[in-house]
Amino acid sequence: MWRLAILTFLLAGCQAAEVDPRLEGDTVELSSVPFIAQDTDQCGPAALATVLSFAGASTDLAEARGAVYLPDRKGSVQPEFPAAIRRHGLIPYALAPEFGALRQELESGRPVLVFQNLGVRMLPRWHYAVVVGYSPSLDHVILRSGMHRRHIVSRRAFLASWKRGDRWAYSVLRPGEIPASATALDYLLAVAELERLGHRAPALESYRAATLRWPEVSASWLGIGNIHYHRGEIGQARLAYRRALDVDPDDSAARNNLAQTVAELGCPDRALALLEAFVETDRAAGTLLGETRAEIRAMPERVGGCEAFALN
């Protein structure tokens, strides 16, 4: 029974929403968000294509359908949405389950992909839509929904349907964009997943943005260093790892990687000096640091290597 309930939740068909009169008054509305009308049970692909197109991706309804829609089940699978977004070099960011987070995205100029239950728990009517506006004075929400470019619903009604959809909401970020409500951990994990899939250029831009947003977090510099290292830019990688260690002297990953790059630049003795005091005292990373130390000890000193760089 529980397994069936989970599958039912993850596989969403589409329900049409009625249209209310147009709004008047103080409204934050992203009128430039494209409208892609859905075919029968195609609200998931339509909503996905909408947010991707707005973020600058080259896509259409057919591609989005192939990414998230399961014909035999007549529904779209939630876990496939982030994967589809990453394939375009964009960052899917799961927003906090609070209306304030959605509102902040709108105020930052980004629409929000949401999942709703337009029915009730026992008789669900699953639906994907895109929030494009909010009227503070009238307390109404504006969505691209179903066959309607401008579906208007009270905030109370929207919150109820969104809650029944477990408040699932994603913002699609261009490289370097950071939601106002983002936490450093969640954002950097989202960027790291983009990097893992080989989208290093947008990941690098996003890590750099994170160093400005959270200057006290060393992991952003660690990510920058790793990208430079994989590109073969060892000198730039070393500088980034050094910045990470300056931010957090206890960052064992940054220390390990800095030592590795210093050694590869021809200074194994200096690299070992970075590790010696920490191999025995850092219980969490002692094994990793010890393995790196053993590898560096086997490396020859390169003549002129240390003099070529201002290493510290």
Tab-separated table of C-alpha atoms in Angstrom:
chain	number	residue	atom	x	y	z
A	1	MET	CA	0.000	0.000	0.000
A	2	TRP	CA	2.776	2.457	0.913
A	3	ARG	CA	4.718	1.586	-2.237
A	4	LEU	CA	1.633	2.259	-4.345
A	5	ALA	CA	1.111	5.607	-2.602
A	6	ILE	CA	4.707	6.646	-3.354
A	7	LEU	CA	4.458	5.705	-7.018
A	8	THR	CA	1.161	7.525	-7.309
A	9	PHE	CA	2.778	10.614	-5.874
A	10	LEU	CA	5.751	10.494	-8.211
A	11	LEU	CA	3.735	9.909	-11.359
A	12	ALA	CA	1.616	12.915	-12.122
A	13	GLY	CA	-1.033	13.235	-14.760
A	14	CYS	CA	-2.522	16.655	-15.429
A	15	GLN	CA	-5.719	18.365	-14.424
A	16	ALA	CA	-7.148	21.475	-16.010
A	17	ALA	CA	-7.579	24.572	-13.868
A	18	GLU	CA	-10.374	27.099	-14.228
A	19	VAL	CA	-9.516	30.694	-15.070
A	20	ASP	CA	-10.347	33.625	-12.789
A	21	PRO	CA	-10.726	37.273	-13.858
A	22	ARG	CA	-7.543	39.214	-14.597
A	23	LEU	CA	-5.810	40.908	-11.710
A	24	GLU	CA	-5.569	44.590	-11.030
A	25	GLY	CA	-3.409	46.333	-8.477
A	26	ASP	CA	0.105	45.871	-7.100
A	27	THR	CA	1.444	42.733	-8.785
A	28	VAL	CA	4.838	41.118	-9.264
A	29	GLU	CA	4.403	39.289	-12.555
A	30	LEU	CA	6.971	37.858	-14.966
A	31	SER	CA	5.066	38.530	-18.161
A	32	SER	CA	8.014	37.465	-20.350
A	33	VAL	CA	7.815	33.843	-19.186
A	34	PRO	CA	6.747	31.863	-22.266
A	35	PHE	CA	3.468	30.005	-22.345
A	36	ILE	CA	3.556	26.430	-23.601
A	37	ALA	CA	0.090	24.932	-23.606
A	38	GLN	CA	-0.174	21.299	-22.570
A	39	ASP	CA	-1.759	18.462	-24.446
A	40	THR	CA	-3.726	15.886	-22.477
A	41	ASP	CA	-1.684	14.708	-19.446
A	42	GLN	CA	1.326	16.740	-20.635
A	43	CYS	CA	1.480	19.370	-17.877
A	44	GLY	CA	4.870	18.083	-16.690
A	45	PRO	CA	6.641	18.470	-20.047
A	46	ALA	CA	4.887	21.801	-20.680
A	47	ALA	CA	5.938	23.212	-17.307
A	48	LEU	CA	9.496	21.935	-17.750
A	49	ALA	CA	9.797	23.412	-21.247
A	50	THR	CA	8.461	26.710	-19.897
A	51	VAL	CA	11.114	27.170	-17.200
A	52	LEU	CA	13.911	25.847	-19.411
A	53	SER	CA	13.012	28.223	-22.231
A	54	PHE	CA	12.872	31.167	-19.845
A	55	ALA	CA	16.360	30.276	-18.563
A	56	GLY	CA	17.693	30.385	-22.120
A	57	ALA	CA	17.807	26.687	-22.946
A	58	SER	CA	17.109	25.539	-26.477
A	59	THR	CA	14.239	23.113	-25.973
A	60	ASP	CA	10.668	22.343	-26.931
A	61	LEU	CA	7.709	20.329	-25.711
A	62	ALA	CA	8.795	17.184	-27.552
A	63	GLU	CA	12.225	17.140	-25.898
A	64	ALA	CA	10.736	17.819	-22.474
A	65	ARG	CA	8.228	15.017	-22.985
A	66	GLY	CA	11.019	12.575	-23.727
A	67	ALA	CA	12.865	13.657	-20.587
A	68	VAL	CA	10.155	13.268	-17.944
A	69	TYR	CA	7.007	11.649	-19.341
A	70	LEU	CA	6.162	7.930	-19.082
A	71	PRO	CA	3.520	7.066	-21.715
A	72	ASP	CA	2.525	3.757	-20.149
A	73	ARG	CA	1.708	5.516	-16.885
A	74	LYS	CA	0.421	8.755	-18.409
A	75	GLY	CA	2.428	10.869	-16.024
A	76	SER	CA	5.712	12.683	-15.428
A	77	VAL	CA	8.309	11.459	-12.957
A	78	GLN	CA	9.543	14.019	-10.432
A	79	PRO	CA	13.178	12.840	-10.056
A	80	GLU	CA	13.701	13.279	-13.802
A	81	PHE	CA	13.056	17.030	-13.708
A	82	PRO	CA	16.384	17.982	-12.041
A	83	ALA	CA	18.245	15.623	-14.369
A	84	ALA	CA	16.597	17.185	-17.426
A	85	ILE	CA	17.502	20.678	-16.221
A	86	ARG	CA	21.161	19.737	-15.648
A	87	ARG	CA	21.474	18.365	-19.169
A	88	HIS	CA	21.129	21.962	-20.371
A	89	GLY	CA	23.963	23.169	-18.134
A	90	LEU	CA	21.506	24.817	-15.740
A	91	ILE	CA	21.121	24.341	-12.000
A	92	PRO	CA	17.922	22.892	-10.527
A	93	TYR	CA	17.541	24.278	-7.015
A	94	ALA	CA	14.943	22.781	-4.683
A	95	LEU	CA	13.359	25.666	-2.812
A	96	ALA	CA	12.463	25.632	0.851
A	97	PRO	CA	8.824	24.538	1.337
A	98	GLU	CA	7.700	28.065	2.187
A	99	PHE	CA	5.752	30.580	0.141
A	100	GLY	CA	8.321	33.222	1.051
A	101	ALA	CA	10.967	31.337	-0.939
A	102	LEU	CA	8.706	31.315	-4.013
A	103	ARG	CA	7.970	35.005	-3.621
A	104	GLN	CA	11.676	35.842	-3.365
A	105	GLU	CA	12.326	34.007	-6.617
A	106	LEU	CA	9.612	35.994	-8.364
A	107	GLU	CA	11.077	39.222	-7.011
A	108	SER	CA	14.470	38.097	-8.357
A	109	GLY	CA	12.933	37.623	-11.796
A	110	ARG	CA	12.710	33.825	-11.882
A	111	PRO	CA	9.565	31.689	-12.281
A	112	VAL	CA	9.094	28.628	-10.095
A	113	LEU	CA	8.186	25.103	-11.176
A	114	VAL	CA	5.670	23.598	-8.728
A	115	PHE	CA	3.755	20.377	-8.182
A	116	GLN	CA	0.163	20.483	-6.968
A	117	ASN	CA	-2.666	18.198	-5.990
A	118	LEU	CA	-5.804	19.916	-7.265
A	119	GLY	CA	-7.963	17.239	-5.673
A	120	VAL	CA	-7.785	15.802	-2.169
A	121	ARG	CA	-5.455	13.280	-0.553
A	122	MET	CA	-7.780	10.342	-1.141
A	123	LEU	CA	-8.673	11.409	-4.703
A	124	PRO	CA	-5.576	13.192	-6.016
A	125	ARG	CA	-5.482	15.263	-9.205
A	126	TRP	CA	-1.770	15.768	-9.777
A	127	HIS	CA	-0.618	18.776	-11.728
A	128	TYR	CA	2.590	20.630	-12.650
A	129	ALA	CA	2.492	24.386	-13.164
A	130	VAL	CA	4.779	27.420	-13.204
A	131	VAL	CA	4.320	30.284	-10.750
A	132	VAL	CA	4.939	33.567	-12.580
A	133	GLY	CA	3.412	36.196	-10.312
A	134	TYR	CA	1.910	37.270	-7.024
A	135	SER	CA	-0.316	40.176	-6.021
A	136	PRO	CA	0.361	41.254	-2.420
A	137	SER	CA	-2.665	43.542	-2.299
A	138	LEU	CA	-5.128	40.957	-3.620
A	139	ASP	CA	-3.229	37.965	-2.193
A	140	HIS	CA	-3.476	36.093	-5.491
A	141	VAL	CA	-0.999	33.836	-7.279
A	142	ILE	CA	-0.533	33.809	-11.066
A	143	LEU	CA	0.508	30.643	-12.890
A	144	ARG	CA	1.178	29.249	-16.342
A	145	SER	CA	-1.119	26.268	-15.943
A	146	GLY	CA	-2.618	23.752	-18.331
A	147	MET	CA	-4.215	25.480	-21.307
A	148	HIS	CA	-4.197	28.862	-19.573
A	149	ARG	CA	-1.463	31.432	-19.973
A	150	ARG	CA	-2.560	33.409	-16.936
A	151	HIS	CA	-4.314	31.280	-14.353
A	152	ILE	CA	-5.143	33.292	-11.236
A	153	VAL	CA	-5.937	31.702	-7.897
A	154	SER	CA	-6.071	32.900	-4.307
A	155	ARG	CA	-2.890	32.370	-2.331
A	156	ARG	CA	-4.865	30.288	0.153
A	157	ALA	CA	-6.102	27.932	-2.557
A	158	PHE	CA	-2.642	27.705	-4.101
A	159	LEU	CA	-1.003	26.926	-0.766
A	160	ALA	CA	-3.544	24.178	-0.089
A	161	SER	CA	-2.940	22.463	-3.442
A	162	TRP	CA	0.825	22.948	-3.145
A	163	LYS	CA	0.823	21.489	0.365
A	164	ARG	CA	-1.008	18.408	-0.922
A	165	GLY	CA	1.848	18.114	-3.436
A	166	ASP	CA	4.324	18.126	-0.519
A	167	ARG	CA	5.415	21.692	-1.407
A	168	TRP	CA	7.673	20.503	-4.238
A	169	ALA	CA	9.198	23.536	-5.971
A	170	TYR	CA	12.247	24.160	-8.153
A	171	SER	CA	13.953	27.251	-9.465
A	172	VAL	CA	16.010	26.894	-12.654
A	173	LEU	CA	19.232	28.858	-12.256
A	174	ARG	CA	21.537	30.183	-14.918
A	175	PRO	CA	25.256	29.890	-14.098
A	176	GLY	CA	26.129	32.287	-11.300
A	177	GLU	CA	22.563	32.860	-10.123
A	178	ILE	CA	21.798	32.178	-6.457
A	179	PRO	CA	18.322	32.204	-4.886
A	180	ALA	CA	17.813	34.728	-2.114
A	181	SER	CA	16.675	31.901	0.175
A	182	ALA	CA	19.542	29.537	-0.696
A	183	THR	CA	21.807	27.969	1.900
A	184	ALA	CA	25.486	27.487	1.123
A	185	LEU	CA	25.309	23.720	1.603
A	186	ASP	CA	22.296	23.140	-0.648
A	187	TYR	CA	23.558	25.478	-3.348
A	188	LEU	CA	27.063	24.028	-3.451
A	189	LEU	CA	25.683	20.490	-3.572
A	190	ALA	CA	23.540	21.507	-6.547
A	191	VAL	CA	26.565	23.018	-8.304
A	192	ALA	CA	28.726	19.989	-7.484
A	193	GLU	CA	26.192	17.713	-9.174
A	194	LEU	CA	26.371	19.887	-12.291
A	195	GLU	CA	30.169	19.644	-12.173
A	196	ARG	CA	30.011	15.866	-11.730
A	197	LEU	CA	28.087	15.581	-14.989
A	198	GLY	CA	30.837	17.425	-16.853
A	199	HIS	CA	29.299	20.912	-17.062
A	200	ARG	CA	32.432	22.529	-15.679
A	201	ALA	CA	32.157	25.992	-17.220
A	202	PRO	CA	28.748	26.808	-15.676
A	203	ALA	CA	29.815	25.121	-12.439
A	204	LEU	CA	32.944	27.283	-12.275
A	205	GLU	CA	30.910	30.461	-12.743
A	206	SER	CA	28.534	29.339	-10.008
A	207	TYR	CA	31.312	28.476	-7.559
A	208	ARG	CA	32.770	31.942	-8.129
A	209	ALA	CA	29.399	33.511	-7.367
A	210	ALA	CA	29.248	31.452	-4.179
A	211	THR	CA	32.583	32.871	-2.972
A	212	LEU	CA	30.979	36.320	-3.040
A	213	ARG	CA	27.723	35.232	-1.427
A	214	TRP	CA	29.368	33.124	1.297
A	215	PRO	CA	32.989	34.328	1.678
A	216	GLU	CA	33.295	32.372	4.925
A	217	VAL	CA	32.724	29.005	3.181
A	218	SER	CA	35.857	27.267	1.901
A	219	ALA	CA	34.039	24.662	-0.207
A	220	SER	CA	33.409	27.177	-3.011
A	221	TRP	CA	37.152	27.638	-3.493
A	222	LEU	CA	37.635	23.888	-3.273
A	223	GLY	CA	35.200	23.435	-6.157
A	224	ILE	CA	37.004	26.093	-8.204
A	225	GLY	CA	40.308	24.365	-7.568
A	226	ASN	CA	38.971	20.974	-8.595
A	227	ILE	CA	37.703	22.307	-11.917
A	228	HIS	CA	41.041	23.958	-12.704
A	229	TYR	CA	42.826	20.748	-11.725
A	230	HIS	CA	40.706	18.618	-14.069
A	231	ARG	CA	41.440	21.099	-16.843
A	232	GLY	CA	45.153	20.643	-16.246
A	233	GLU	CA	45.506	24.187	-14.884
A	234	ILE	CA	47.574	23.134	-11.882
A	235	GLY	CA	48.843	26.596	-10.980
A	236	GLN	CA	45.332	28.047	-10.865
A	237	ALA	CA	44.128	25.031	-8.919
A	238	ARG	CA	46.854	25.628	-6.336
A	239	LEU	CA	45.791	29.248	-5.900
A	240	ALA	CA	42.168	28.219	-5.345
A	241	TYR	CA	43.101	25.551	-2.791
A	242	ARG	CA	45.273	28.117	-1.023
A	243	ARG	CA	42.278	30.467	-0.815
A	244	ALA	CA	40.156	27.647	0.591
A	245	LEU	CA	42.735	26.959	3.274
A	246	ASP	CA	42.998	30.660	4.091
A	247	VAL	CA	39.237	30.716	4.660
A	248	ASP	CA	39.265	27.537	6.756
A	249	PRO	CA	42.647	26.236	7.976
A	250	ASP	CA	40.906	23.068	9.173
A	251	ASP	CA	39.600	22.142	5.710
A	252	SER	CA	41.428	18.838	5.267
A	253	ALA	CA	40.246	18.371	1.675
A	254	ALA	CA	41.689	21.745	0.686
A	255	ARG	CA	44.936	20.929	2.518
A	256	ASN	CA	45.200	17.555	0.799
A	257	ASN	CA	44.572	19.004	-2.660
A	258	LEU	CA	46.893	21.942	-2.091
A	259	ALA	CA	49.692	19.577	-1.108
A	260	GLN	CA	49.040	17.479	-4.209
A	261	THR	CA	49.246	20.473	-6.546
A	262	VAL	CA	52.337	21.895	-4.840
A	263	ALA	CA	54.021	18.521	-5.303
A	264	GLU	CA	53.007	18.340	-8.956
A	265	LEU	CA	54.468	21.803	-9.480
A	266	GLY	CA	57.839	20.393	-8.438
A	267	CYS	CA	57.980	21.070	-4.696
A	268	PRO	CA	57.348	17.796	-2.837
A	269	ASP	CA	59.215	18.978	0.272
A	270	ARG	CA	56.930	21.977	0.650
A	271	ALA	CA	53.947	19.770	-0.051
A	272	LEU	CA	54.956	17.402	2.739
A	273	ALA	CA	55.296	20.336	5.122
A	274	LEU	CA	51.632	21.133	4.494
A	275	LEU	CA	50.640	17.631	5.596
A	276	GLU	CA	53.005	16.529	8.338
A	277	ALA	CA	51.335	18.227	11.292
A	278	PHE	CA	47.864	17.019	10.306
A	279	VAL	CA	48.285	13.387	9.276
A	280	GLU	CA	48.306	12.138	12.859
A	281	THR	CA	45.933	14.686	14.423
A	282	ASP	CA	43.099	14.836	11.877
A	283	ARG	CA	41.177	11.645	12.641
A	284	ALA	CA	38.527	12.187	10.001
A	285	ALA	CA	40.933	12.751	7.109
A	286	GLY	CA	44.105	11.189	8.471
A	287	THR	CA	43.973	8.216	6.112
A	288	LEU	CA	43.543	10.389	3.021
A	289	LEU	CA	46.303	12.761	4.082
A	290	GLY	CA	48.560	9.818	4.892
A	291	GLU	CA	48.039	8.271	1.457
A	292	THR	CA	48.792	11.579	-0.226
A	293	ARG	CA	51.917	11.966	1.906
A	294	ALA	CA	53.133	8.517	0.835
A	295	GLU	CA	52.611	9.356	-2.838
A	296	ILE	CA	54.426	12.674	-2.496
A	297	ARG	CA	57.399	11.087	-0.723
A	298	ALA	CA	57.948	8.982	-3.823
A	299	MET	CA	58.076	12.043	-6.083
A	300	PRO	CA	61.428	13.574	-7.075
A	301	GLU	CA	62.184	17.252	-6.480
A	302	ARG	CA	62.023	19.028	-9.822
A	303	VAL	CA	64.969	21.325	-10.421
A	304	GLY	CA	63.815	24.925	-10.579
A	305	GLY	CA	60.227	23.972	-9.819
A	306	CYS	CA	59.859	25.753	-6.506
A	307	GLU	CA	61.586	28.886	-7.713
A	308	ALA	CA	59.098	29.215	-10.554
A	309	PHE	CA	56.163	29.726	-8.194
A	310	ALA	CA	55.539	31.847	-5.129
A	311	LEU	CA	54.492	28.843	-3.077
A	312	ASN	CA	53.471	29.010	0.551
